[in-house]
Tab-separated table of C-alpha atoms and ligand atoms in Angstrom:
chain	number	residue	atom	x	y	z
U	724	MET	CA	0.000	0.000	0.000
U	725	THR	CA	1.374	3.431	-0.849
U	726	MET	CA	0.894	6.424	1.391
U	727	ASP	CA	-0.361	9.642	-0.208
U	728	THR	CA	1.901	12.549	0.520
U	729	PHE	CA	0.474	16.021	0.802
U	730	ASP	CA	2.194	18.023	-1.890
U	731	HIS	CA	-0.621	19.936	-3.565
U	732	PRO	CA	-1.449	22.887	-1.369
U	733	ILE	CA	-4.477	24.604	-2.911
U	734	GLU	CA	-4.665	28.333	-2.317
U	735	ALA	CA	-8.143	29.815	-1.883
U	736	SER	CA	-7.654	33.560	-1.937
U	737	PRO	CA	-7.649	36.357	-4.495
U	738	SER	CA	-4.409	37.298	-6.220
U	739	PRO	CA	-2.503	39.962	-4.295
U	740	ARG	CA	-3.893	43.432	-4.960
U	741	GLN	CA	-2.145	45.281	-7.751
U	742	THR	CA	0.085	47.975	-6.338
U	743	THR	CA	-1.615	51.330	-6.648
U	744	ARG	CA	-1.012	54.788	-5.261
U	745	CYS	CA	-2.914	55.685	-2.130
U	746	VAL	CA	-5.413	58.553	-2.343
U	747	ALA	CA	-6.918	60.185	0.767
U	748	VAL	CA	-10.654	60.952	0.529
U	749	GLY	CA	-11.979	62.481	3.727
U	750	PRO	CA	-11.096	60.037	6.504
U	751	TYR	CA	-10.607	57.152	4.045
U	752	LYS	CA	-7.817	55.931	1.831
U	753	ILE	CA	-8.422	54.494	-1.619
U	754	GLY	CA	-5.670	52.342	-3.108
U	755	GLY	CA	-2.394	51.151	-1.658
U	756	ASP	CA	-3.190	48.488	0.908
U	757	ALA	CA	-6.414	50.130	2.107
U	758	PRO	CA	-9.521	47.899	2.144
U	759	VAL	CA	-11.693	48.010	-0.982
U	760	LEU	CA	-14.185	50.809	-0.259
U	761	ILE	CA	-17.878	50.815	-1.108
U	762	GLN	CA	-19.546	53.796	-2.654
U	763	SER	CA	-22.973	54.637	-4.014
U	764	MET	CA	-24.848	57.471	-5.654
U	765	THR	CA	-28.094	59.253	-4.876
U	766	ASP	CA	-30.869	59.454	-7.464
U	767	THR	CA	-32.801	62.320	-5.897
U	768	GLU	CA	-32.767	65.769	-7.393
U	769	THR	CA	-29.773	67.218	-5.523
U	770	ALA	CA	-31.519	70.585	-5.198
U	771	ASP	CA	-34.215	68.826	-3.155
U	772	ILE	CA	-32.278	69.055	0.073
U	773	ASP	CA	-34.629	67.043	2.292
U	774	ALA	CA	-34.939	64.139	-0.128
U	775	THR	CA	-31.204	64.090	-0.832
U	776	VAL	CA	-30.253	64.211	2.851
U	777	LYS	CA	-32.684	61.406	3.574
U	778	GLN	CA	-31.302	59.193	0.832
U	779	ALA	CA	-27.636	59.989	1.474
U	780	ALA	CA	-28.182	59.212	5.178
U	781	ALA	CA	-29.832	55.897	4.296
U	782	LEU	CA	-26.957	54.985	1.972
U	783	ALA	CA	-24.363	55.909	4.590
U	784	ARG	CA	-26.181	53.968	7.303
U	785	ALA	CA	-26.383	50.957	4.996
U	786	GLY	CA	-22.589	51.045	4.724
U	787	SER	CA	-21.764	53.292	1.786
U	788	GLU	CA	-18.402	54.799	2.682
U	789	LEU	CA	-18.657	57.551	0.061
U	790	VAL	CA	-21.850	58.997	-1.406
U	791	ARG	CA	-21.844	60.690	-4.797
U	792	LEU	CA	-24.358	63.317	-5.868
U	793	THR	CA	-24.868	64.904	-9.211
U	794	ILE	CA	-24.132	68.631	-9.224
U	795	ASN	CA	-25.771	69.614	-12.443
U	796	ASN	CA	-27.131	73.118	-11.889
U	797	GLU	CA	-27.014	76.244	-9.715
U	798	GLN	CA	-29.613	74.926	-7.279
U	799	ALA	CA	-27.737	71.667	-6.788
U	800	ALA	CA	-24.423	73.487	-6.192
U	801	ALA	CA	-26.135	75.840	-3.731
U	802	ALA	CA	-27.743	72.890	-1.931
U	803	LEU	CA	-24.502	71.040	-1.235
U	804	PRO	CA	-23.379	72.946	1.887
U	805	HIS	CA	-26.867	72.514	3.394
U	806	ILE	CA	-26.856	68.812	2.616
U	807	ARG	CA	-23.424	68.496	4.238
U	808	GLU	CA	-24.595	70.426	7.295
U	809	GLN	CA	-27.815	68.480	7.748
U	810	LEU	CA	-26.032	65.156	7.465
U	811	ALA	CA	-23.536	66.316	10.086
U	812	SER	CA	-26.391	67.309	12.389
U	813	GLN	CA	-27.523	63.660	12.213
U	814	GLY	CA	-24.001	62.530	13.078
U	815	ILE	CA	-23.307	61.403	9.500
U	816	GLU	CA	-19.892	62.471	8.235
U	817	VAL	CA	-19.877	60.388	5.058
U	818	PRO	CA	-17.631	62.054	2.436
U	819	LEU	CA	-19.679	63.480	-0.426
U	820	VAL	CA	-18.458	63.221	-3.991
U	821	GLY	CA	-19.552	65.836	-6.526
U	822	ASP	CA	-20.354	64.522	-9.993
U	823	PHE	CA	-19.736	67.269	-12.568
U	824	HIS	CA	-20.278	67.567	-16.296
U	825	PHE	CA	-20.180	70.424	-18.828
U	826	ASN	CA	-20.845	73.264	-16.392
U	827	GLY	CA	-18.856	72.081	-13.347
U	828	HIS	CA	-16.180	74.770	-13.728
U	829	LYS	CA	-18.798	77.528	-13.687
U	830	LEU	CA	-20.779	76.071	-10.790
U	831	LEU	CA	-17.739	75.627	-8.591
U	832	LYS	CA	-16.526	79.157	-9.312
U	833	ARG	CA	-19.905	80.610	-8.381
U	834	HIS	CA	-20.394	78.327	-5.368
U	835	PRO	CA	-17.121	77.991	-3.474
U	836	ALA	CA	-19.066	76.575	-0.507
U	837	CYS	CA	-19.975	73.655	-2.741
U	838	ALA	CA	-16.275	72.918	-3.319
U	839	GLU	CA	-15.750	73.101	0.440
U	840	ALA	CA	-18.624	70.703	1.149
U	841	ILE	CA	-17.370	67.883	-1.062
U	842	ALA	CA	-14.483	65.500	-0.399
U	843	LYS	CA	-13.844	64.475	-3.990
U	844	MET	CA	-14.786	65.373	-7.539
U	845	ARG	CA	-15.754	63.120	-10.373
U	846	ILE	CA	-14.944	64.456	-13.832
U	847	ASN	CA	-15.932	62.645	-17.009
U	848	PRO	CA	-13.362	63.668	-19.651
U	849	GLY	CA	-15.949	63.016	-22.362
U	850	ASN	CA	-18.459	65.422	-20.804
U	851	VAL	CA	-16.255	68.244	-19.592
U	852	GLY	CA	-16.668	70.377	-22.694
U	853	LYS	CA	-17.062	69.978	-26.426
U	854	GLY	CA	-14.350	70.674	-29.023
U	855	SER	CA	-12.080	73.586	-28.260
U	856	ARG	CA	-13.804	74.175	-24.909
U	857	ARG	CA	-12.777	70.776	-23.585
U	858	ASP	CA	-9.166	71.483	-22.557
U	859	PRO	CA	-9.690	74.901	-20.929
U	860	GLN	CA	-12.740	73.660	-19.003
U	861	PHE	CA	-10.883	70.561	-17.893
U	862	ALA	CA	-7.985	72.794	-16.786
U	863	GLU	CA	-10.375	74.982	-14.791
U	864	MET	CA	-11.790	71.954	-12.985
U	865	ILE	CA	-8.308	70.706	-12.145
U	866	GLU	CA	-7.257	74.152	-10.951
U	867	ILE	CA	-10.267	74.157	-8.575
U	868	ALA	CA	-9.408	70.636	-7.364
U	869	CYS	CA	-5.847	71.823	-6.624
U	870	ARG	CA	-7.070	74.951	-4.841
U	871	TYR	CA	-9.431	73.019	-2.554
U	872	GLU	CA	-7.080	70.014	-2.299
U	873	LEU	CA	-9.764	67.712	-3.655
U	874	PRO	CA	-8.925	64.312	-5.088
U	875	VAL	CA	-10.436	63.670	-8.500
U	876	ARG	CA	-11.875	60.574	-10.081
U	877	ILE	CA	-11.399	60.727	-13.784
U	878	GLY	CA	-14.375	58.657	-14.720
U	879	VAL	CA	-14.666	57.592	-18.335
U	880	ASN	CA	-17.950	56.109	-19.467
U	881	TRP	CA	-17.991	54.343	-22.787
U	882	GLY	CA	-21.383	55.863	-23.568
U	883	SER	CA	-19.919	59.368	-23.395
U	884	LEU	CA	-16.390	58.745	-24.607
U	885	ASP	CA	-14.161	61.701	-25.486
U	886	GLU	CA	-14.767	61.939	-29.250
U	887	SER	CA	-11.342	63.391	-30.009
U	888	VAL	CA	-9.579	60.339	-28.536
U	889	LEU	CA	-11.902	57.911	-30.293
U	890	THR	CA	-11.526	59.670	-33.653
U	891	ARG	CA	-7.733	59.767	-33.328
U	892	LEU	CA	-7.512	56.036	-32.563
U	893	MET	CA	-10.064	55.124	-35.239
U	894	ASP	CA	-8.037	57.099	-37.814
U	895	ALA	CA	-4.798	55.378	-36.746
U	896	ASN	CA	-6.535	52.001	-36.922
U	897	ALA	CA	-7.800	52.746	-40.430
U	898	GLN	CA	-4.169	53.176	-41.528
U	899	ARG	CA	-3.292	49.625	-40.482
U	900	GLN	CA	-3.010	47.006	-43.188
U	901	GLN	CA	-5.438	44.887	-41.214
U	902	PRO	CA	-7.518	47.189	-39.050
U	903	TYR	CA	-8.821	45.886	-35.727
U	904	PRO	CA	-12.589	45.646	-35.265
U	905	PRO	CA	-14.106	48.953	-34.090
U	906	GLU	CA	-15.100	47.543	-30.681
U	907	MET	CA	-11.436	46.831	-29.930
U	908	VAL	CA	-10.518	50.400	-30.837
U	909	THR	CA	-13.337	51.666	-28.614
U	910	ARG	CA	-12.015	49.698	-25.645
U	911	ASP	CA	-8.539	51.100	-26.246
U	912	ALA	CA	-9.989	54.603	-26.533
U	913	VAL	CA	-11.745	54.223	-23.163
U	914	VAL	CA	-8.478	53.320	-21.425
U	915	THR	CA	-6.427	55.865	-23.372
U	916	SER	CA	-8.878	58.652	-22.525
U	917	ALA	CA	-8.607	57.882	-18.789
U	918	ILE	CA	-4.811	57.677	-18.766
U	919	GLU	CA	-4.237	60.720	-20.986
U	920	SER	CA	-6.639	62.807	-18.881
U	921	ALA	CA	-4.854	61.714	-15.695
U	922	LYS	CA	-1.479	62.705	-17.159
U	923	GLN	CA	-2.936	66.010	-18.306
U	924	ALA	CA	-4.278	66.627	-14.779
U	925	GLU	CA	-0.823	65.910	-13.334
U	926	GLU	CA	0.772	68.319	-15.814
U	927	LEU	CA	-1.744	70.928	-14.663
U	928	GLY	CA	-0.508	70.477	-11.093
U	929	LEU	CA	-2.845	67.880	-9.570
U	930	PRO	CA	-0.698	65.532	-7.450
U	931	GLY	CA	-0.520	61.976	-8.812
U	932	ASP	CA	-1.757	60.678	-5.454
U	933	SER	CA	-4.990	62.657	-5.843
U	934	ILE	CA	-6.198	60.775	-8.910
U	935	ILE	CA	-8.474	57.750	-9.155
U	936	LEU	CA	-9.547	56.262	-12.476
U	937	SER	CA	-12.605	54.456	-13.700
U	938	CYS	CA	-13.621	53.168	-17.123
U	939	LYS	CA	-17.209	52.061	-16.951
U	940	MET	CA	-18.673	49.730	-19.543
U	941	SER	CA	-22.045	47.994	-19.606
U	942	GLY	CA	-20.864	44.547	-20.763
U	943	VAL	CA	-19.153	42.172	-18.349
U	944	GLN	CA	-16.463	41.015	-20.793
U	945	ASP	CA	-15.825	44.582	-21.967
U	946	LEU	CA	-15.427	45.772	-18.407
U	947	VAL	CA	-13.039	42.986	-17.473
U	948	ALA	CA	-10.931	43.548	-20.590
U	949	VAL	CA	-10.739	47.300	-20.112
U	950	TYR	CA	-9.788	47.174	-16.425
U	951	ARG	CA	-7.156	44.506	-16.986
U	952	ASP	CA	-5.590	46.773	-19.570
U	953	LEU	CA	-5.928	49.814	-17.327
U	954	ALA	CA	-4.259	47.972	-14.438
U	955	ARG	CA	-1.344	47.036	-16.724
U	956	ARG	CA	-0.902	50.595	-17.973
U	957	CYS	CA	-1.038	52.666	-14.786
U	958	ASP	CA	-0.813	52.590	-11.003
U	959	TYR	CA	-3.664	54.973	-10.193
U	960	PRO	CA	-6.234	53.447	-7.818
U	961	LEU	CA	-9.184	52.014	-9.725
U	962	HIS	CA	-12.880	52.513	-9.086
U	963	LEU	CA	-14.790	49.508	-10.427
U	964	GLY	CA	-18.355	49.512	-11.592
U	965	LEU	CA	-20.440	48.030	-14.357
U	966	THR	CA	-22.528	50.873	-15.682
U	967	GLU	CA	-26.170	50.360	-16.584
U	968	ALA	CA	-26.099	46.912	-14.985
U	969	GLY	CA	-29.896	46.846	-14.974
U	970	MET	CA	-32.639	45.799	-12.605
U	971	GLY	CA	-33.198	42.888	-10.292
U	972	VAL	CA	-31.439	39.572	-10.637
U	973	PRO	CA	-29.748	40.301	-14.010
U	974	GLY	CA	-28.306	43.528	-12.610
U	975	ILE	CA	-27.007	41.849	-9.486
U	976	ALA	CA	-25.631	38.862	-11.406
U	977	SER	CA	-23.845	41.030	-14.012
U	978	SER	CA	-22.269	43.327	-11.449
U	979	SER	CA	-21.242	40.426	-9.247
U	980	ALA	CA	-19.673	38.527	-12.140
U	981	ALA	CA	-17.760	41.534	-13.471
U	982	LEU	CA	-16.502	42.813	-10.141
U	983	ALA	CA	-15.650	39.362	-8.795
U	984	ILE	CA	-13.458	38.502	-11.780
U	985	LEU	CA	-11.492	41.724	-11.394
U	986	LEU	CA	-11.237	41.618	-7.607
U	987	GLN	CA	-10.045	38.023	-7.829
U	988	GLN	CA	-7.231	39.234	-10.065
U	989	GLY	CA	-6.284	41.863	-7.503
U	990	ILE	CA	-7.777	44.700	-9.534
U	991	GLY	CA	-9.967	47.357	-7.907
U	992	ASP	CA	-9.648	49.690	-4.934
U	993	THR	CA	-13.239	50.896	-4.587
U	994	ILE	CA	-16.498	49.575	-6.009
U	995	ARG	CA	-19.941	50.770	-6.875
U	996	VAL	CA	-22.788	48.481	-7.883
U	997	SER	CA	-25.050	50.427	-10.262
U	998	LEU	CA	-28.481	48.863	-9.897
U	999	THR	CA	-31.687	50.277	-11.250
U	1000	PRO	CA	-34.009	50.056	-8.245
U	1001	ASP	CA	-37.362	48.356	-8.739
U	1002	PRO	CA	-40.154	50.963	-8.668
U	1003	GLY	CA	-40.466	51.886	-4.995
U	1004	GLY	CA	-37.434	49.709	-4.178
U	1005	ALA	CA	-34.683	50.793	-1.801
U	1006	ARG	CA	-31.672	52.625	-3.196
U	1007	THR	CA	-29.618	50.965	-0.442
U	1008	ARG	CA	-29.865	47.628	-2.275
U	1009	GLU	CA	-26.743	48.555	-4.241
U	1010	VAL	CA	-24.768	48.946	-1.020
U	1011	GLU	CA	-26.035	45.632	0.295
U	1012	VAL	CA	-24.978	43.877	-2.923
U	1013	ALA	CA	-21.548	45.544	-2.862
U	1014	GLN	CA	-21.021	44.372	0.716
U	1015	GLN	CA	-22.082	40.850	-0.175
U	1016	ILE	CA	-19.666	40.751	-3.108
U	1017	LEU	CA	-16.724	41.785	-0.935
U	1018	GLN	CA	-17.751	39.550	1.937
U	1019	CYS	CA	-18.375	36.383	-0.058
U	1020	MET	CA	-14.965	36.823	-1.685
U	1021	GLY	CA	-13.304	37.044	1.713
U	1022	LEU	CA	-12.133	40.618	1.117
U	1023	ARG	CA	-14.056	42.293	3.942
U	1024	ASP	CA	-16.515	41.340	6.672
U	1025	PHE	CA	-19.663	43.353	7.267
U	1026	THR	CA	-22.175	41.082	8.939
U	1027	PRO	CA	-22.399	37.500	10.269
U	1028	ARG	CA	-22.988	35.069	7.447
U	1029	VAL	CA	-25.717	32.459	7.363
U	1030	THR	CA	-25.050	29.417	5.200
U	1031	ALA	CA	-28.199	27.502	4.360
U	1032	CYS	CA	-28.590	24.485	2.105
U	1033	PRO	CA	-30.925	24.823	-0.875
U	1034	GLY	CA	-33.170	22.000	0.268
U	1035	CYS	CA	-33.959	18.901	-1.808
U	1036	GLY	CA	-36.156	15.801	-1.806
U	1037	ARG	CA	-34.784	14.871	1.628
U	1038	THR	CA	-36.121	18.052	3.195
U	1039	SER	CA	-39.104	17.111	5.351
U	1040	SER	CA	-40.681	20.598	5.480
U	1041	ASN	CA	-39.843	24.192	4.804
U	1042	TYR	CA	-39.108	24.707	8.495
U	1043	PHE	CA	-35.392	25.018	7.864
U	1044	GLN	CA	-36.032	27.831	5.371
U	1045	HIS	CA	-38.090	29.637	8.015
U	1046	LEU	CA	-35.369	29.052	10.578
U	1047	ALA	CA	-32.684	30.415	8.224
U	1048	GLU	CA	-34.881	33.463	7.612
U	1049	GLN	CA	-35.504	33.998	11.322
U	1050	VAL	CA	-31.787	33.774	12.062
U	1051	ARG	CA	-31.089	36.291	9.280
U	1052	HIS	CA	-33.698	38.690	10.713
U	1053	HIS	CA	-32.295	38.259	14.183
U	1054	ILE	CA	-28.857	39.183	12.884
U	1055	ASP	CA	-30.199	42.212	11.012
U	1056	GLU	CA	-31.944	43.444	14.141
U	1057	ARG	CA	-29.088	42.832	16.513
U	1058	ILE	CA	-26.067	43.714	14.370
U	1059	PRO	CA	-25.965	47.459	15.193
U	1060	GLU	CA	-25.712	46.679	18.917
U	1061	TRP	CA	-23.403	43.693	18.419
U	1062	ARG	CA	-21.003	45.831	16.394
U	1063	ASN	CA	-20.687	48.281	19.288
U	1064	GLN	CA	-20.443	45.677	22.023
U	1065	TYR	CA	-18.612	42.854	20.294
U	1066	PRO	CA	-16.046	44.079	17.752
U	1067	GLY	CA	-15.198	41.279	15.319
U	1068	VAL	CA	-18.708	39.753	15.457
U	1069	GLU	CA	-19.099	40.310	11.710
U	1070	LYS	CA	-16.831	37.264	11.205
U	1071	LEU	CA	-19.409	34.916	12.767
U	1072	ARG	CA	-20.475	32.024	10.520
U	1073	ILE	CA	-23.777	30.191	11.078
U	1074	ALA	CA	-25.058	27.176	9.146
U	1075	VAL	CA	-28.707	26.138	8.921
U	1076	MET	CA	-29.049	22.814	7.125
U	1077	GLY	CA	-32.067	20.803	6.047
U	1078	CYS	CA	-31.056	17.240	6.991
U	1079	VAL	CA	-28.276	15.169	8.505
U	1080	VAL	CA	-26.694	14.073	5.182
U	1081	ASN	CA	-24.572	17.175	4.627
U	1082	GLY	CA	-25.831	19.112	7.600
U	1083	PRO	CA	-23.379	18.024	10.309
U	1084	GLY	CA	-20.346	18.406	8.013
U	1085	GLU	CA	-21.341	21.919	6.967
U	1086	SER	CA	-22.317	22.767	10.546
U	1087	ARG	CA	-18.894	21.744	11.814
U	1088	HIS	CA	-17.240	24.172	9.376
U	1089	ALA	CA	-19.330	27.029	10.739
U	1090	ASP	CA	-18.937	28.589	14.179
U	1091	ILE	CA	-22.480	27.494	15.013
U	1092	GLY	CA	-24.518	25.078	12.933
U	1093	ILE	CA	-27.817	23.285	13.147
U	1094	SER	CA	-29.114	20.365	11.085
U	1095	LEU	CA	-32.862	20.049	11.041
U	1096	PRO	CA	-34.435	16.640	10.651
U	1097	GLY	CA	-34.868	15.529	7.063
U	1098	ALA	CA	-37.501	13.137	5.713
U	1099	ASP	CA	-37.586	9.872	7.676
U	1100	GLU	CA	-35.131	11.205	10.261
U	1101	GLN	CA	-35.602	11.433	14.022
U	1102	PRO	CA	-37.343	14.733	14.980
U	1103	ALA	CA	-34.216	16.156	16.548
U	1104	ALA	CA	-31.849	18.948	15.461
U	1105	PRO	CA	-28.199	18.534	16.459
U	1106	VAL	CA	-26.361	21.809	17.109
U	1107	PHE	CA	-22.611	22.147	16.570
U	1108	VAL	CA	-20.485	24.845	18.164
U	1109	ASP	CA	-16.866	25.299	17.065
U	1110	GLY	CA	-17.023	21.938	15.329
U	1111	GLU	CA	-18.249	19.983	18.379
U	1112	ARG	CA	-21.738	18.671	18.922
U	1113	ARG	CA	-23.075	20.858	21.722
U	1114	THR	CA	-26.716	19.862	22.123
U	1115	THR	CA	-29.801	18.573	20.349
U	1116	LEU	CA	-32.894	20.728	20.043
U	1117	LYS	CA	-36.406	19.259	19.867
U	1118	GLY	CA	-39.983	20.431	20.065
U	1119	ASP	CA	-41.639	23.720	19.152
U	1120	ASN	CA	-39.047	26.116	20.504
U	1121	ILE	CA	-36.080	25.337	18.286
U	1122	ALA	CA	-35.797	28.842	16.767
U	1123	ALA	CA	-35.770	30.679	20.115
U	1124	GLU	CA	-33.326	28.210	21.652
U	1125	PHE	CA	-31.023	28.416	18.653
U	1126	LYS	CA	-31.026	32.234	18.802
U	1127	ASN	CA	-30.092	32.000	22.508
U	1128	ILE	CA	-27.159	29.780	21.619
U	1129	ILE	CA	-26.036	32.403	19.074
U	1130	GLU	CA	-26.285	35.217	21.649
U	1131	GLU	CA	-24.311	33.235	24.241
U	1132	TYR	CA	-21.635	32.329	21.726
U	1133	ILE	CA	-21.170	35.953	20.688
U	1134	GLN	CA	-20.913	37.130	24.283
U	1135	GLN	CA	-18.349	34.467	25.129
U	1136	ARG	CA	-16.230	34.912	22.031
U	1137	TRP	CA	-16.276	38.678	21.490
U	1138	GLY	CA	-17.499	40.015	24.846
P	2039	SF4	S1	-28.391	19.246	3.553
P	2039	SF4	FE1	-29.911	17.633	3.264
P	2039	SF4	S2	-31.807	18.725	2.771
P	2039	SF4	FE2	-30.135	20.190	2.477
P	2039	SF4	S3	-29.685	20.004	0.281
P	2039	SF4	FE3	-28.263	18.648	1.385
P	2039	SF4	S4	-29.250	16.631	1.355
P	2039	SF4	FE4	-30.844	18.161	0.842
């Protein structure tokens, strides 16, 4: 008989993060070895101060570490200091990011308090000004960023690509003996526009460690290709996001696929999940999805995780689904207090399984696990704590007793 020797260690972690410069935004750092930050954007009319404060507060409370607002007109620019002030009065200091387009230079000149109320600017080089107005208006925006010491995200969007860059690259491509397909030239133009604008900003005096880049595309493969190229060609921190990801499950699936591929390759320093909310749906959903992406990839921890099996023909009832849901609700209710009292609790792992076939194994891998009785099994639910069988729950009170076990475990481990 031959003995197997262990010589195939299998790594299960993302590639090391690509080395990027570190940019300070308010109290946070983006890039370098800082954690991947989550950001979001309001969809209220910015000039509607009450609505914008309400939504920005909800996004911040949900975990958005930066909140971006469009500053598209005089009223919006004038509203910014009030929005900042009202958030502060609620104890919310989330850095606000101003999103500017064609008239940003004028608005910021007329509303210096707006420049003082934001922690970062987003400039789209394709929307900063048309034709001969583009360079001077871009220069004015950069001069304002320098004056107020604001970091800048140069955010290219393929739907509003700088026409001069695209035309130049299309013309050069046409000269080739075998021209590349136009979509390849477009992808190159997206990356080139971001990098050339960043260099231009540096030449205008913006420090290199005040620049973040993004190149948003709406197709998963396009986004992955563009960011891989961007990461090869520069060391600016990268803001990832699939633009126009869409609604509901397709939106969540597309964003998750695109961002996960890049994060796994060590690409990305901050993320935004751009979901179209369902009518009446919560804007905070995008923050929740962003947190789940980072957490399921092992990049950050935000909340205790509940693993539950999908159920199958062995499942005797839907009780285990109800139990998993009740545990999830319990966590959602208790997490604000747990976070204050028990730092580190977000690493807790709970398993709720539908039968004893896979249940005990999965439960042992969690901090706390329960296997409910499957079809034809004894009406008893073994509970595992730190891999050891701790007790067996029976009767009508399983949910309450299991929640007590969770509370006790948290107190003992993180108290
Ligand atoms: S744990 Fe049991 S009930 Fe759940 S999917 Fe596996 S076999 Fe089915």
